[in-house]
mmCIF file of C-alpha atoms in Angstrom:
data_model
loop_
_atom_site.group_PDB
_atom_site.id
_atom_site.type_symbol
_atom_site.label_atom_id
_atom_site.label_comp_id
_atom_site.label_asym_id
_atom_site.label_seq_id
_atom_site.Cartn_x
_atom_site.Cartn_y
_atom_site.Cartn_z
ATOM 1 C CA MET O 1 76.445 70.533 194.249
ATOM 2 C CA GLY O 2 79.447 69.178 192.308
ATOM 3 C CA THR O 3 78.103 65.604 192.319
ATOM 4 C CA GLY O 4 74.746 66.806 190.987
ATOM 5 C CA ALA O 5 76.419 68.635 188.104
ATOM 6 C CA VAL O 6 78.460 65.573 187.144
ATOM 7 C CA LEU O 7 75.366 63.366 187.346
ATOM 8 C CA LEU O 8 73.413 65.819 185.167
ATOM 9 C CA LEU O 9 76.264 65.808 182.627
ATOM 10 C CA PHE O 10 76.298 62.007 182.393
ATOM 11 C CA ILE O 11 72.516 61.830 182.068
ATOM 12 C CA SER O 12 72.238 64.569 179.422
ATOM 13 C CA LEU O 13 75.252 63.584 177.286
ATOM 14 C CA PRO O 14 73.491 60.719 175.409
ATOM 15 C CA PHE O 15 70.554 63.006 174.589
ATOM 16 C CA VAL O 16 72.884 65.686 173.234
ATOM 17 C CA VAL O 17 74.719 63.136 171.080
ATOM 18 C CA ILE O 18 71.456 61.754 169.693
ATOM 19 C CA TYR O 19 70.261 65.300 168.917
ATOM 20 C CA PHE O 20 73.451 66.101 166.991
ATOM 21 C CA LEU O 21 73.240 62.846 165.036
ATOM 22 C CA ASN O 22 69.638 63.472 163.999
ATOM 23 C CA ASN O 23 69.648 67.251 163.523
ATOM 24 C CA GLY O 24 73.248 68.219 162.843
ATOM 25 C CA ASN O 25 75.335 70.803 164.590
ATOM 26 C CA PRO O 26 73.217 73.930 165.232
ATOM 27 C CA TYR O 27 76.276 76.179 164.759
ATOM 28 C CA THR O 28 77.139 74.867 161.296
ATOM 29 C CA ARG O 29 73.483 74.762 160.304
ATOM 30 C CA TYR O 30 73.175 78.431 161.258
ATOM 31 C CA TRP O 31 76.147 79.371 159.059
ATOM 32 C CA THR O 32 74.886 77.325 156.139
ATOM 33 C CA GLU O 33 71.341 78.720 156.304
ATOM 34 C CA LYS O 34 72.711 82.255 156.609
ATOM 35 C CA GLN O 35 75.548 82.248 154.066
ATOM 36 C CA VAL O 36 74.142 80.270 151.120
ATOM 37 C CA PRO O 37 70.971 82.345 150.530
ATOM 38 C CA ALA O 38 73.098 85.505 150.794
ATOM 39 C CA HIS O 39 75.547 84.022 148.263
ATOM 40 C CA LEU O 40 72.734 83.173 145.844
ATOM 41 C CA GLU O 41 71.350 86.695 146.182
ATOM 42 C CA ALA O 42 74.815 88.139 145.501
ATOM 43 C CA GLN O 43 74.946 85.989 142.355
ATOM 44 C CA GLY O 44 71.772 87.737 141.168
ATOM 45 C CA TYR O 45 69.222 85.030 141.977
ATOM 46 C CA THR O 46 65.913 85.845 143.635
ATOM 47 C CA LYS O 47 63.407 83.589 145.379
ATOM 48 C CA ASP O 48 61.371 83.646 142.168
ATOM 49 C CA ASP O 49 64.265 81.926 140.349
ATOM 50 C CA LEU O 50 64.323 79.020 142.805
ATOM 51 C CA LEU O 51 62.092 75.992 142.679
ATOM 52 C CA GLU O 52 63.529 74.550 145.895
ATOM 53 C CA ALA O 53 66.200 75.665 148.368
ATOM 54 C CA HIS O 54 66.817 74.136 151.789
ATOM 55 C CA TRP O 55 69.382 72.880 154.293
ATOM 56 C CA VAL O 56 70.355 69.186 154.291
ATOM 57 C CA LEU O 57 72.536 66.925 156.391
ATOM 58 C CA PRO O 58 74.333 64.284 154.280
ATOM 59 C CA LYS O 59 74.493 60.705 155.492
ATOM 60 C CA TYR O 60 78.265 60.501 154.959
ATOM 61 C CA ARG O 61 81.323 62.656 155.519
ATOM 62 C CA ILE O 62 82.237 65.040 152.731
ATOM 63 C CA ASN O 63 85.176 67.356 152.079
ATOM 64 C CA ASN O 64 86.958 68.162 155.385
ATOM 65 C CA ASP O 65 87.426 71.826 154.362
ATOM 66 C CA ILE O 66 83.644 72.270 154.248
ATOM 67 C CA TYR O 67 81.071 71.983 157.021
ATOM 68 C CA THR O 68 79.155 68.712 156.733
ATOM 69 C CA ASP O 69 75.861 70.582 156.318
ATOM 70 C CA GLY O 70 74.778 71.278 152.768
ATOM 71 C CA TYR O 71 72.243 73.403 150.978
ATOM 72 C CA LEU O 72 70.302 71.960 148.053
ATOM 73 C CA VAL O 73 69.047 74.269 145.328
ATOM 74 C CA ARG O 74 66.894 73.603 142.263
ATOM 75 C CA PHE O 75 66.204 76.383 139.785
ATOM 76 C CA LYS O 76 62.890 76.845 137.970
ATOM 77 C CA ASP O 77 64.567 76.962 134.566
ATOM 78 C CA GLU O 78 66.424 73.693 135.246
ATOM 79 C CA PRO O 79 64.062 71.676 137.486
ATOM 80 C CA THR O 80 65.689 68.264 137.093
ATOM 81 C CA VAL O 81 69.164 69.378 138.281
ATOM 82 C CA THR O 82 70.012 69.666 141.981
ATOM 83 C CA TYR O 83 72.915 71.915 142.966
ATOM 84 C CA THR O 84 74.605 71.495 146.340
ATOM 85 C CA TYR O 85 76.374 74.287 148.190
ATOM 86 C CA GLY O 86 78.531 74.215 151.302
ATOM 87 C CA VAL O 87 80.306 76.638 153.627
ATOM 88 C CA GLU O 88 84.072 76.524 154.156
ATOM 89 C CA ARG O 89 85.285 76.000 157.697
ATOM 90 C CA LYS O 90 87.920 78.719 157.314
ATOM 91 C CA GLY O 91 86.580 82.017 156.043
ATOM 92 C CA LYS O 92 82.928 80.899 155.895
ATOM 93 C CA ASN O 93 82.884 81.313 152.084
ATOM 94 C CA VAL O 94 80.157 79.555 150.128
ATOM 95 C CA VAL O 95 81.238 76.982 147.559
ATOM 96 C CA GLN O 96 79.301 74.968 145.035
ATOM 97 C CA TYR O 97 80.056 71.286 144.556
ATOM 98 C CA CYS O 98 81.063 70.347 141.005
ATOM 99 C CA GLU O 99 78.888 67.227 141.135
ATOM 100 C CA LYS O 100 75.244 67.856 140.303
ATOM 101 C CA GLU O 101 72.394 65.390 140.582
ATOM 102 C CA THR O 102 69.883 65.059 137.800
ATOM 103 C CA GLU O 103 66.639 63.129 137.631
ATOM 104 C CA ALA O 104 65.773 61.369 134.423
ATOM 105 C CA ILE O 105 62.454 59.614 134.032
ATOM 106 C CA ASP O 106 62.769 56.492 131.893
ATOM 107 C CA SER O 107 59.091 55.608 131.690
ATOM 108 C CA LYS O 108 55.784 56.420 133.321
ATOM 109 C CA ASP O 109 55.944 53.335 135.546
ATOM 110 C CA SER O 110 59.504 53.677 136.871
ATOM 111 C CA PRO O 111 60.675 56.147 139.522
ATOM 112 C CA PRO O 112 63.146 58.868 138.543
ATOM 113 C CA ALA O 113 66.770 57.723 138.339
ATOM 114 C CA THR O 114 69.279 60.006 140.047
ATOM 115 C CA THR O 115 72.691 60.376 138.433
ATOM 116 C CA LEU O 116 75.676 62.664 138.932
ATOM 117 C CA ILE O 117 76.513 64.928 136.029
ATOM 118 C CA ASN O 118 79.421 67.178 135.094
ATOM 119 C CA SER O 119 79.240 70.935 135.656
ATOM 120 C CA ASP O 120 79.853 71.729 131.983
ATOM 121 C CA SER O 121 76.330 70.729 130.978
ATOM 122 C CA THR O 122 74.401 72.783 133.553
ATOM 123 C CA LYS O 123 73.191 76.398 133.446
ATOM 124 C CA HIS O 124 73.968 77.547 136.985
ATOM 125 C CA SER O 125 77.390 75.990 137.579
ATOM 126 C CA GLU O 126 80.016 78.193 139.170
ATOM 127 C CA SER O 127 83.545 78.249 137.774
ATOM 128 C CA ASN O 128 85.210 77.770 141.178
ATOM 129 C CA CYS O 129 83.328 74.642 142.225
ATOM 130 C CA ILE O 130 84.951 71.942 144.400
ATOM 131 C CA ASP O 131 84.876 68.152 144.441
ATOM 132 C CA HIS O 132 82.675 67.035 147.339
ATOM 133 C CA LEU O 133 84.833 63.939 147.981
ATOM 134 C CA ALA O 134 88.202 65.727 147.870
ATOM 135 C CA ASN O 135 90.178 66.042 151.118
ATOM 136 C CA ARG O 136 88.333 63.312 152.973
#
């Protein structure tokens, strides 16, 4: 019985690792998908205010105080700006990243260019935002 359990562990470990790499940690995804919509609702936003809101898994490591999972939000009244939210490891508080992405279309033939912008020029920026690359 013990040998079978060890063999099962060695066989299943690569599949578990591949799952986590492709889909993220289910625990942190759960917290992100639970906390961020509740935070937005507490801020007074409804689903009618949102153009897009969903969980994402970044391709690189971000702030070590925040779970790697993120939550992207675009508002209907500011459709070209993407806001990113995260959940703190300690306390599970929702934070907004100071860096926002904006899409600017140069011409009809070129694809939209994505650039980072400062929080001062956006409508839905929170005053207590954090730098996504701090504490790496």
